[in-house]
């Protein structure tokens, strides 16, 4: 494969790149932290736009490896790269890495699981570093002990345990024990001598309301995780865990800082994120070995001074609190490399913070900062600076001294220009300045030779300098919602550009230059001024995602057939009057959006879209439901809601041919009934029929066993089928704005299926008893003549047996037998008991059996008076 096609992957998150280096330094430190505390890295949550950019791994200067299975065999090379901080140390598939750690059968794989909840808050090591340590620990165990490491590990996650599994200690010597997602409340019955060998214990998600007292006996414990419980108090006996290195207490109900923690002199990692802490005691500073501290998402209003005297602290996460200022003593954190203080109330940064010369990552998103001191020049080692969602109007010029900076994010501020001397950021890979008041992009941006991602959306930029073509490594550019009138041709020279978003501008023409950007995978051109679908776009043979919605396009050129790689095509809110047959040549198309047009019919050629999975043709001008759609055997989601279009009045029986359909939106039409064979759509998970005229649900509706979301609000339903409780998968229901009587509308407002089903069940039992009483009233009071008339009205034939027994069997018995037979025949037609009662009373009225009707009316009045 040519290098040009190989060098495609934008680094998904520069933050994860930096962490590989800063935490590799921690790996090299002596002690237990070398072996296991490195397994603390957040899994990347890439944006949808970025995901498609990951399909072509870069192998040039970024040195990103797409085969995670090579980690073990390249351990020496990886060690060197870790020390030199190659930004490429990003594993492209987290799933592949997990597979490696699982197949290694080492305790490190369980450690990875155990610390999963901590990964999201500590955000510490890269996936590759995680893989290295997993393999390293597995090799060390096997080499040092001469045994398979699995001999010491027991993982009983989600086994439904309610008691401590004491018997496992009779089978094997256990050092690493994982009991997550059970209901174990204590270690009752366990032999304390067996527990002494435990080094790792995880009790996440066990519903613990208190700290198991037996844990204090585990003197050899090195890692303890009791996160995701309801623990409100940690007993002081925890101080007896003298060998503990890592302690995770996240997501509990702890209000007071645990007393006794200050005695844990060997503690290296402490995480108390997502609790209810308001105060941190001064004696916390006695934890001389603490290197990682997570106090994110608590209720701290003051930055605890005690933290300033944790001399070995490398990483501090205090995100999501209520802190408005930092103490001057923060200057004492000489070894601090990473400070996370997003979502607080900081109004300024004291100059003392800029004396932390080892700072490599600083995140201050969503505060109230109005200015940054020029002393930021002291951060010569800074790699990541996140200042989004503040009140900054300018960035000091001296920030250019932070020459190691790789990620600079300044979105959602009040900036009018980029930092001066931005060309000095030779290592900058990601620059985000979305939603500011930037007027222009300076020409000297061309000096940023290592730039990978450039985001300038939501500004007032009118053009892009041609010099941007010199940023040869750029993989992603976002320029949406600016004032750009002409397509930036300089972008067409970027042969590594895979993702381009330029929505919401004023561009009316696509230049021929774009035809040279054959490496493009993702192009968003929504909400511009395009009048035609340019033939130049059809040269983008590798394009997978194309959004041309909200333009003024009327036709599609035949050459669109060249775009064989296209998976997603969005053409909503244009000027199409007919469905363009040319689109039907895109055999690999999976998602198609033609909503908000004026299309009246679908061509039969649509059957050529063999792989189509999602189709949106809402708000068009269809007079009838397009039967041609029933040929789309692969279709999983169909939206034909008509908020602005012509209303459909019926659905065809052919709808049942779409057996793969999982989501169906027919809302905002005038549909009167659901097809009788709707039950054949066995895969249906979501049905939105809001705002129609549906008055009845057919019996086959109860066969939709996979249905999870059902919206039938705004229809004409008066009754729900009793068997609705058999739809066990149903979770979200909405029957609002219907004239429901059975059950009453107030019963449905809570949107609880169990409540509705229970009511219907009881109503059925009640109706059955009432019908039996009505049968008896009729049988005991009807005359022979009226009985004959009643049989005619009910279309109930009198059998020869009934005729022959007329003289020997009483009239009341014959009537009872006839009515029972009529009921059985009607049940075969799926008529409800209530419907049978109504039909019978109508027939009695028609034959003039008024005396019987008076008795039945009295019965009904009596039953209505009884509380149901």
GROMACS .gro file of C-alpha atoms in nm, residues 374-794:
model
  421
  374UNK     CA    1   0.208   3.574   3.123
  375UNK     CA    2   0.389   3.354   3.377
  376UNK     CA    3   0.249   3.062   3.184
  377UNK     CA    4   0.580   3.084   2.997
  378UNK     CA    5   0.728   2.884   3.288
  379UNK     CA    6   0.541   2.572   3.177
  380UNK     CA    7   0.819   2.460   2.943
  381UNK     CA    8   0.713   2.093   2.978
  382UNK     CA    9   0.341   2.156   2.917
  383UNK     CA   10   0.192   1.918   2.662
  384UNK     CA   11  -0.182   1.961   2.714
  385UNK     CA   12  -0.368   2.282   2.795
  386UNK     CA   13  -0.748   2.277   2.803
  387UNK     CA   14  -0.918   2.610   2.875
  388UNK     CA   15  -1.260   2.557   2.713
  389UNK     CA   16  -1.573   2.727   2.846
  390UNK     CA   17  -1.419   3.018   3.030
  391UNK     CA   18  -1.438   3.398   2.982
  392UNK     CA   19  -1.102   3.454   2.819
  393UNK     CA   20  -1.068   3.745   2.577
  394UNK     CA   21  -0.702   3.695   2.498
  395UNK     CA   22  -0.414   3.453   2.551
  396UNK     CA   23  -0.080   3.598   2.661
  397UNK     CA   24   0.184   3.617   2.390
  398UNK     CA   25   0.435   3.443   2.613
  399UNK     CA   26   0.242   3.120   2.588
  400UNK     CA   27   0.461   3.069   2.283
  401UNK     CA   28   0.740   2.969   2.525
  402UNK     CA   29   0.545   2.649   2.594
  403UNK     CA   30   0.717   2.494   2.297
  404UNK     CA   31   0.634   2.135   2.399
  405UNK     CA   32   0.261   2.201   2.372
  406UNK     CA   33   0.080   1.934   2.172
  407UNK     CA   34  -0.285   2.000   2.249
  408UNK     CA   35  -0.428   2.349   2.293
  409UNK     CA   36  -0.804   2.380   2.338
  410UNK     CA   37  -0.962   2.724   2.377
  411UNK     CA   38  -1.319   2.663   2.262
  412UNK     CA   39  -1.618   2.853   2.401
  413UNK     CA   40  -1.438   3.169   2.512
  414UNK     CA   41  -1.443   3.527   2.383
  415UNK     CA   42  -1.120   3.529   2.183
  416UNK     CA   43  -1.090   3.748   1.876
  417UNK     CA   44  -0.752   3.620   1.763
  418UNK     CA   45  -0.512   3.332   1.808
  419UNK     CA   46  -0.213   3.361   2.042
  420UNK     CA   47   0.073   3.564   1.898
  421UNK     CA   48   0.372   3.371   1.762
  422UNK     CA   49   0.160   3.061   1.720
  423UNK     CA   50   0.413   2.945   1.464
  424UNK     CA   51   0.650   2.860   1.751
  425UNK     CA   52   0.433   2.565   1.856
  426UNK     CA   53   0.632   2.320   1.646
  427UNK     CA   54   0.493   2.021   1.840
  428UNK     CA   55   0.129   2.128   1.830
  429UNK     CA   56  -0.093   1.850   1.703
  430UNK     CA   57  -0.441   1.958   1.806
  431UNK     CA   58  -0.579   2.313   1.809
  432UNK     CA   59  -0.941   2.378   1.912
  433UNK     CA   60  -1.081   2.731   1.910
  434UNK     CA   61  -1.446   2.656   1.835
  435UNK     CA   62  -1.718   2.907   1.921
  436UNK     CA   63  -1.515   3.220   1.975
  437UNK     CA   64  -1.503   3.547   1.779
  438UNK     CA   65  -1.199   3.466   1.566
  439UNK     CA   66  -1.195   3.679   1.250
  440UNK     CA   67  -0.901   3.531   1.065
  441UNK     CA   68  -0.660   3.239   1.060
  442UNK     CA   69  -0.303   3.377   1.044
  443UNK     CA   70  -0.080   3.277   0.755
  444UNK     CA   71   0.197   3.161   0.986
  445UNK     CA   72  -0.020   2.866   1.083
  446UNK     CA   73   0.162   2.705   0.791
  447UNK     CA   74   0.463   2.652   1.023
  448UNK     CA   75   0.270   2.402   1.236
  449UNK     CA   76   0.413   2.104   1.054
  450UNK     CA   77   0.296   1.848   1.309
  451UNK     CA   78  -0.066   1.964   1.320
  452UNK     CA   79  -0.319   1.681   1.300
  453UNK     CA   80  -0.650   1.840   1.397
  454UNK     CA   81  -0.767   2.195   1.341
  455UNK     CA   82  -1.107   2.312   1.474
  456UNK     CA   83  -1.237   2.665   1.409
  457UNK     CA   84  -1.615   2.607   1.402
  458UNK     CA   85  -1.851   2.879   1.525
  459UNK     CA   86  -1.638   3.186   1.455
  460UNK     CA   87  -1.662   3.469   1.200
  461UNK     CA   88  -1.384   3.360   0.967
  462UNK     CA   89  -1.433   3.465   0.604
  463UNK     CA   90  -1.149   3.275   0.437
  464UNK     CA   91  -0.871   3.026   0.501
  465UNK     CA   92  -0.514   3.119   0.400
  466UNK     CA   93  -0.371   2.922   0.111
  467UNK     CA   94  -0.064   2.861   0.327
  468UNK     CA   95  -0.256   2.596   0.518
  469UNK     CA   96  -0.148   2.358   0.243
  470UNK     CA   97   0.192   2.335   0.415
  471UNK     CA   98   0.038   2.160   0.718
  472UNK     CA   99   0.087   1.828   0.542
  473UNK     CA  100  -0.007   1.605   0.836
  474UNK     CA  101  -0.353   1.746   0.903
  475UNK     CA  102  -0.616   1.472   0.912
  476UNK     CA  103  -0.916   1.666   1.038
  477UNK     CA  104  -1.044   2.021   0.979
  478UNK     CA  105  -1.362   2.173   1.121
  479UNK     CA  106  -1.469   2.511   0.982
  480UNK     CA  107  -1.846   2.489   1.030
  481UNK     CA  108  -2.061   2.794   1.100
  482UNK     CA  109  -1.833   3.072   0.989
  483UNK     CA  110  -1.870   3.331   0.712
  484UNK     CA  111  -1.674   3.151   0.439
  485UNK     CA  112  -1.798   3.224   0.087
  486UNK     CA  113  -1.543   3.036  -0.123
  487UNK     CA  114  -1.422   2.682  -0.073
  488UNK     CA  115  -1.068   2.693   0.078
  489UNK     CA  116  -0.867   2.542  -0.206
  490UNK     CA  117  -0.559   2.515   0.015
  491UNK     CA  118  -0.730   2.223   0.189
  492UNK     CA  119  -0.730   2.029  -0.137
  493UNK     CA  120  -0.350   2.002  -0.120
  494UNK     CA  121  -0.359   1.819   0.214
  495UNK     CA  122  -0.308   1.458   0.114
  496UNK     CA  123  -0.358   1.337   0.474
  497UNK     CA  124  -0.692   1.513   0.521
  498UNK     CA  125  -0.964   1.257   0.583
  499UNK     CA  126  -1.232   1.452   0.770
  500UNK     CA  127  -1.360   1.791   0.660
  501UNK     CA  128  -1.658   1.968   0.813
  502UNK     CA  129  -1.759   2.298   0.658
  503UNK     CA  130  -2.131   2.316   0.744
  504UNK     CA  131  -2.322   2.640   0.783
  505UNK     CA  132  -2.124   2.870   0.554
  506UNK     CA  133  -2.205   3.055   0.232
  507UNK     CA  134  -2.027   2.842  -0.026
  508UNK     CA  135  -2.216   2.810  -0.355
  509UNK     CA  136  -1.964   2.623  -0.568
  510UNK     CA  137  -1.731   2.324  -0.531
  511UNK     CA  138  -1.394   2.383  -0.704
  512UNK     CA  139  -1.238   2.128  -0.936
  513UNK     CA  140  -0.945   2.107  -0.693
  514UNK     CA  141  -1.149   1.889  -0.459
  515UNK     CA  142  -1.129   1.607  -0.710
  516UNK     CA  143  -0.763   1.569  -0.607
  517UNK     CA  144  -0.863   1.491  -0.246
  518UNK     CA  145  -0.928   1.127  -0.320
  519UNK     CA  146  -0.819   1.028   0.031
  520UNK     CA  147  -1.120   1.206   0.187
  521UNK     CA  148  -1.343   0.973   0.390
  522UNK     CA  149  -1.580   1.215   0.561
  523UNK     CA  150  -1.720   1.537   0.414
  524UNK     CA  151  -1.986   1.759   0.572
  525UNK     CA  152  -2.122   2.038   0.354
  526UNK     CA  153  -2.456   2.089   0.523
  527UNK     CA  154  -2.636   2.425   0.516
  528UNK     CA  155  -2.449   2.607   0.242
  529UNK     CA  156  -2.567   2.761  -0.086
  530UNK     CA  157  -2.504   2.477  -0.331
  531UNK     CA  158  -2.739   2.468  -0.631
  532UNK     CA  159  -2.604   2.148  -0.785
  533UNK     CA  160  -2.445   1.821  -0.681
  534UNK     CA  161  -2.102   1.889  -0.829
  535UNK     CA  162  -1.950   1.626  -1.056
  536UNK     CA  163  -1.617   1.705  -0.890
  537UNK     CA  164  -1.747   1.537  -0.574
  538UNK     CA  165  -1.798   1.219  -0.773
  539UNK     CA  166  -1.420   1.189  -0.804
  540UNK     CA  167  -1.395   1.118  -0.429
  541UNK     CA  168  -1.396   0.744  -0.477
  542UNK     CA  169  -1.296   0.667  -0.117
  543UNK     CA  170  -1.553   0.891   0.046
  544UNK     CA  171  -1.768   0.705   0.299
  545UNK     CA  172  -1.974   0.986   0.452
  546UNK     CA  173  -2.126   1.276   0.259
  547UNK     CA  174  -2.363   1.534   0.404
  548UNK     CA  175  -2.511   1.783   0.155
  549UNK     CA  176  -2.828   1.853   0.351
  550UNK     CA  177  -2.991   2.196   0.366
  551UNK     CA  178  -2.876   2.316   0.026
  552UNK     CA  179  -3.076   2.376  -0.294
  553UNK     CA  180  -2.986   2.067  -0.493
  554UNK     CA  181  -3.244   1.927  -0.738
  555UNK     CA  182  -3.060   1.654  -0.928
  556UNK     CA  183  -2.784   1.395  -0.891
  557UNK     CA  184  -2.526   1.341  -1.171
  558UNK     CA  185  -2.494   0.987  -1.315
  559UNK     CA  186  -2.126   0.988  -1.221
  560UNK     CA  187  -2.225   0.941  -0.856
  561UNK     CA  188  -2.192   0.572  -0.937
  562UNK     CA  189  -1.813   0.626  -0.908
  563UNK     CA  190  -1.855   0.682  -0.534
  564UNK     CA  191  -1.863   0.311  -0.465
  565UNK     CA  192  -1.732   0.348  -0.108
  566UNK     CA  193  -2.015   0.574   0.002
  567UNK     CA  194  -2.193   0.437   0.313
  568UNK     CA  195  -2.381   0.746   0.431
  569UNK     CA  196  -2.553   1.000   0.206
  570UNK     CA  197  -2.752   1.289   0.354
  571UNK     CA  198  -2.956   1.503   0.116
  572UNK     CA  199  -3.228   1.630   0.349
  573UNK     CA  200  -3.386   1.976   0.306
  574UNK     CA  201  -3.304   2.022  -0.061
  575UNK     CA  202  -3.525   2.075  -0.367
  576UNK     CA  203  -3.581   1.719  -0.492
  577UNK     CA  204  -3.919   1.663  -0.654
  578UNK     CA  205  -3.844   1.311  -0.774
  579UNK     CA  206  -3.632   1.045  -0.611
  580UNK     CA  207  -3.305   1.041  -0.813
  581UNK     CA  208  -3.260   0.696  -0.968
  582UNK     CA  209  -2.885   0.763  -0.984
  583UNK     CA  210  -2.861   0.706  -0.609
  584UNK     CA  211  -2.978   0.348  -0.661
  585UNK     CA  212  -2.641   0.265  -0.818
  586UNK     CA  213  -2.465   0.300  -0.480
  587UNK     CA  214  -2.454  -0.068  -0.389
  588UNK     CA  215  -2.266  -0.013  -0.060
  589UNK     CA  216  -2.496   0.258   0.072
  590UNK     CA  217  -2.614   0.189   0.427
  591UNK     CA  218  -2.773   0.519   0.537
  592UNK     CA  219  -2.982   0.745   0.314
  593UNK     CA  220  -3.162   1.065   0.420
  594UNK     CA  221  -3.401   1.237   0.177
  595UNK     CA  222  -3.620   1.398   0.443
  596UNK     CA  223  -3.770   1.746   0.395
  597UNK     CA  224  -3.796   1.736   0.017
  598UNK     CA  225  -4.093   1.723  -0.225
  599UNK     CA  226  -4.065   1.362  -0.340
  600UNK     CA  227  -4.393   1.192  -0.437
  601UNK     CA  228  -4.288   0.839  -0.532
  602UNK     CA  229  -4.003   0.592  -0.494
  603UNK     CA  230  -3.862   0.420  -0.807
  604UNK     CA  231  -3.858   0.040  -0.826
  605UNK     CA  232  -3.480   0.060  -0.878
  606UNK     CA  233  -3.445   0.123  -0.506
  607UNK     CA  234  -3.429  -0.255  -0.474
  608UNK     CA  235  -3.067  -0.226  -0.595
  609UNK     CA  236  -2.970  -0.082  -0.256
  610UNK     CA  237  -2.903  -0.429  -0.118
  611UNK     CA  238  -2.717  -0.308   0.192
  612UNK     CA  239  -2.938  -0.017   0.296
  613UNK     CA  240  -3.004  -0.020   0.671
  614UNK     CA  241  -3.143   0.324   0.754
  615UNK     CA  242  -3.378   0.525   0.536
  616UNK     CA  243  -3.530   0.862   0.622
  617UNK     CA  244  -3.794   0.989   0.378
  618UNK     CA  245  -3.995   1.189   0.630
  619UNK     CA  246  -4.174   1.515   0.539
  620UNK     CA  247  -4.216   1.453   0.168
  621UNK     CA  248  -4.526   1.449  -0.053
  622UNK     CA  249  -4.615   1.080  -0.074
  623UNK     CA  250  -4.982   1.025  -0.149
  624UNK     CA  251  -4.953   0.656  -0.063
  625UNK     CA  252  -4.701   0.457   0.136
  626UNK     CA  253  -4.433   0.359  -0.121
  627UNK     CA  254  -4.482  -0.017  -0.163
  628UNK     CA  255  -4.142  -0.028  -0.337
  629UNK     CA  256  -3.982  -0.003   0.007
  630UNK     CA  257  -4.102  -0.354   0.089
  631UNK     CA  258  -3.824  -0.482  -0.142
  632UNK     CA  259  -3.557  -0.355   0.098
  633UNK     CA  260  -3.493  -0.678   0.285
  634UNK     CA  261  -3.191  -0.533   0.469
  635UNK     CA  262  -3.367  -0.222   0.601
  636UNK     CA  263  -3.350  -0.184   0.980
  637UNK     CA  264  -3.478   0.170   1.035
  638UNK     CA  265  -3.748   0.352   0.839
  639UNK     CA  266  -3.870   0.706   0.908
  640UNK     CA  267  -4.173   0.820   0.712
  641UNK     CA  268  -4.303   1.072   0.965
  642UNK     CA  269  -4.486   1.354   0.788
  643UNK     CA  270  -4.465   1.663   1.006
  644UNK     CA  271  -4.451   1.891   0.700
  645UNK     CA  272  -4.548   1.654   0.420
  646UNK     CA  273  -4.866   1.497   0.283
  647UNK     CA  274  -5.032   1.275   0.545
  648UNK     CA  275  -5.054   0.901   0.482
  649UNK     CA  276  -5.389   0.739   0.566
  650UNK     CA  277  -5.292   0.372   0.561
  651UNK     CA  278  -5.005   0.127   0.576
  652UNK     CA  279  -4.994  -0.156   0.322
  653UNK     CA  280  -4.987  -0.524   0.416
  654UNK     CA  281  -4.659  -0.545   0.221
  655UNK     CA  282  -4.490  -0.370   0.513
  656UNK     CA  283  -4.463  -0.716   0.667
  657UNK     CA  284  -4.199  -0.810   0.405
  658UNK     CA  285  -3.943  -0.587   0.581
  659UNK     CA  286  -3.856  -0.857   0.830
  660UNK     CA  287  -3.527  -0.695   0.943
  661UNK     CA  288  -3.698  -0.374   1.047
  662UNK     CA  289  -3.600  -0.267   1.400
  663UNK     CA  290  -3.717   0.094   1.405
  664UNK     CA  291  -4.033   0.230   1.240
  665UNK     CA  292  -4.146   0.593   1.264
  666UNK     CA  293  -4.490   0.661   1.112
  667UNK     CA  294  -4.572   0.956   1.338
  668UNK     CA  295  -4.759   1.270   1.229
  669UNK     CA  296  -4.970   1.104   0.963
  670UNK     CA  297  -5.343   1.027   0.942
  671UNK     CA  298  -5.315   0.649   0.961
  672UNK     CA  299  -5.636   0.490   1.087
  673UNK     CA  300  -5.526   0.134   1.148
  674UNK     CA  301  -5.215  -0.074   1.187
  675UNK     CA  302  -5.182  -0.364   0.938
  676UNK     CA  303  -5.330  -0.690   1.065
  677UNK     CA  304  -5.004  -0.874   0.992
  678UNK     CA  305  -4.783  -0.627   1.184
  679UNK     CA  306  -4.683  -0.920   1.404
  680UNK     CA  307  -4.458  -1.058   1.131
  681UNK     CA  308  -4.210  -0.775   1.202
  682UNK     CA  309  -4.045  -0.990   1.469
  683UNK     CA  310  -3.731  -0.776   1.483
  684UNK     CA  311  -3.915  -0.451   1.559
  685UNK     CA  312  -3.766  -0.277   1.863
  686UNK     CA  313  -3.909   0.074   1.831
  687UNK     CA  314  -4.246   0.190   1.694
  688UNK     CA  315  -4.338   0.559   1.687
  689UNK     CA  316  -4.696   0.610   1.573
  690UNK     CA  317  -4.752   0.940   1.755
  691UNK     CA  318  -5.022   1.176   1.624
  692UNK     CA  319  -5.225   0.953   1.395
  693UNK     CA  320  -5.589   0.833   1.398
  694UNK     CA  321  -5.534   0.475   1.514
  695UNK     CA  322  -5.832   0.340   1.709
  696UNK     CA  323  -5.745  -0.028   1.739
  697UNK     CA  324  -5.443  -0.255   1.784
  698UNK     CA  325  -5.474  -0.582   1.588
  699UNK     CA  326  -5.423  -0.915   1.770
  700UNK     CA  327  -5.093  -0.982   1.588
  701UNK     CA  328  -4.953  -0.669   1.754
  702UNK     CA  329  -4.903  -0.885   2.063
  703UNK     CA  330  -4.650  -1.095   1.867
  704UNK     CA  331  -4.392  -0.810   1.866
  705UNK     CA  332  -4.187  -0.976   2.138
  706UNK     CA  333  -3.875  -0.761   2.083
  707UNK     CA  334  -4.058  -0.429   2.104
  708UNK     CA  335  -3.892  -0.198   2.359
  709UNK     CA  336  -4.019   0.152   2.271
  710UNK     CA  337  -4.381   0.222   2.183
  711UNK     CA  338  -4.529   0.567   2.125
  712UNK     CA  339  -4.900   0.572   2.044
  713UNK     CA  340  -4.976   0.913   2.191
  714UNK     CA  341  -5.219   1.140   2.012
  715UNK     CA  342  -5.440   0.871   1.857
  716UNK     CA  343  -5.801   0.751   1.897
  717UNK     CA  344  -5.746   0.444   2.112
  718UNK     CA  345  -6.027   0.369   2.357
  719UNK     CA  346  -5.894   0.036   2.479
  720UNK     CA  347  -5.564  -0.148   2.501
  721UNK     CA  348  -5.540  -0.523   2.440
  722UNK     CA  349  -5.525  -0.726   2.758
  723UNK     CA  350  -5.232  -0.932   2.630
  724UNK     CA  351  -5.004  -0.629   2.621
  725UNK     CA  352  -4.842  -0.760   2.937
  726UNK     CA  353  -4.694  -1.041   2.726
  727UNK     CA  354  -4.465  -0.788   2.554
  728UNK     CA  355  -4.194  -0.852   2.812
  729UNK     CA  356  -3.928  -0.640   2.634
  730UNK     CA  357  -4.141  -0.325   2.638
  731UNK     CA  358  -3.971  -0.050   2.844
  732UNK     CA  359  -4.078   0.292   2.716
  733UNK     CA  360  -4.448   0.346   2.649
  734UNK     CA  361  -4.658   0.651   2.575
  735UNK     CA  362  -5.038   0.645   2.537
  736UNK     CA  363  -5.098   1.012   2.620
  737UNK     CA  364  -5.373   1.208   2.444
  738UNK     CA  365  -5.595   0.912   2.363
  739UNK     CA  366  -5.964   0.880   2.466
  740UNK     CA  367  -5.876   0.569   2.665
  741UNK     CA  368  -6.144   0.408   2.878
  742UNK     CA  369  -5.980   0.072   2.930
  743UNK     CA  370  -5.757   0.143   3.111
  744UNK     CA  371  -5.854   0.500   3.205
  745UNK     CA  372  -5.617   0.768   3.080
  746UNK     CA  373  -5.501   0.857   3.431
  747UNK     CA  374  -5.380   0.498   3.469
  748UNK     CA  375  -5.148   0.546   3.169
  749UNK     CA  376  -4.994   0.878   3.268
  750UNK     CA  377  -4.727   0.708   3.475
  751UNK     CA  378  -4.613   0.519   3.163
  752UNK     CA  379  -4.567   0.202   3.369
  753UNK     CA  380  -4.649  -0.114   3.174
  754UNK     CA  381  -4.693  -0.322   3.489
  755UNK     CA  382  -4.961  -0.087   3.623
  756UNK     CA  383  -5.148  -0.090   3.292
  757UNK     CA  384  -5.119  -0.466   3.249
  758UNK     CA  385  -5.234  -0.532   3.606
  759UNK     CA  386  -5.540  -0.313   3.552
  760UNK     CA  387  -5.628  -0.490   3.226
  761UNK     CA  388  -5.587  -0.829   3.388
  762UNK     CA  389  -5.824  -0.741   3.669
  763UNK     CA  390  -6.063  -0.577   3.422
  764UNK     CA  391  -6.073  -0.899   3.219
  765UNK     CA  392  -6.160  -1.102   3.527
  766UNK     CA  393  -6.430  -0.852   3.619
  767UNK     CA  394  -6.578  -0.844   3.266
  768UNK     CA  395  -6.582  -1.224   3.256
  769UNK     CA  396  -6.788  -1.242   3.574
  770UNK     CA  397  -7.027  -0.973   3.451
  771UNK     CA  398  -7.076  -1.154   3.121
  772UNK     CA  399  -7.158  -1.477   3.304
  773UNK     CA  400  -7.423  -1.293   3.508
  774UNK     CA  401  -7.568  -1.139   3.191
  775UNK     CA  402  -7.589  -1.487   3.035
  776UNK     CA  403  -7.785  -1.607   3.338
  777UNK     CA  404  -8.021  -1.308   3.326
  778UNK     CA  405  -8.091  -1.376   2.957
  779UNK     CA  406  -8.129  -1.752   3.006
  780UNK     CA  407  -8.374  -1.711   3.296
  781UNK     CA  408  -8.590  -1.438   3.144
  782UNK     CA  409  -8.601  -1.473   2.764
  783UNK     CA  410  -8.903  -1.615   2.581
  784UNK     CA  411  -8.886  -1.884   2.315
  785UNK     CA  412  -8.976  -1.636   2.043
  786UNK     CA  413  -8.717  -1.381   2.150
  787UNK     CA  414  -8.459  -1.658   2.176
  788UNK     CA  415  -8.515  -1.740   1.808
  789UNK     CA  416  -8.479  -1.371   1.717
  790UNK     CA  417  -8.167  -1.338   1.934
  791UNK     CA  418  -8.001  -1.632   1.756
  792UNK     CA  419  -8.065  -1.460   1.425
  793UNK     CA  420  -7.915  -1.130   1.542
  794UNK     CA  421  -7.611  -1.306   1.683
   0.00000   0.00000   0.00000
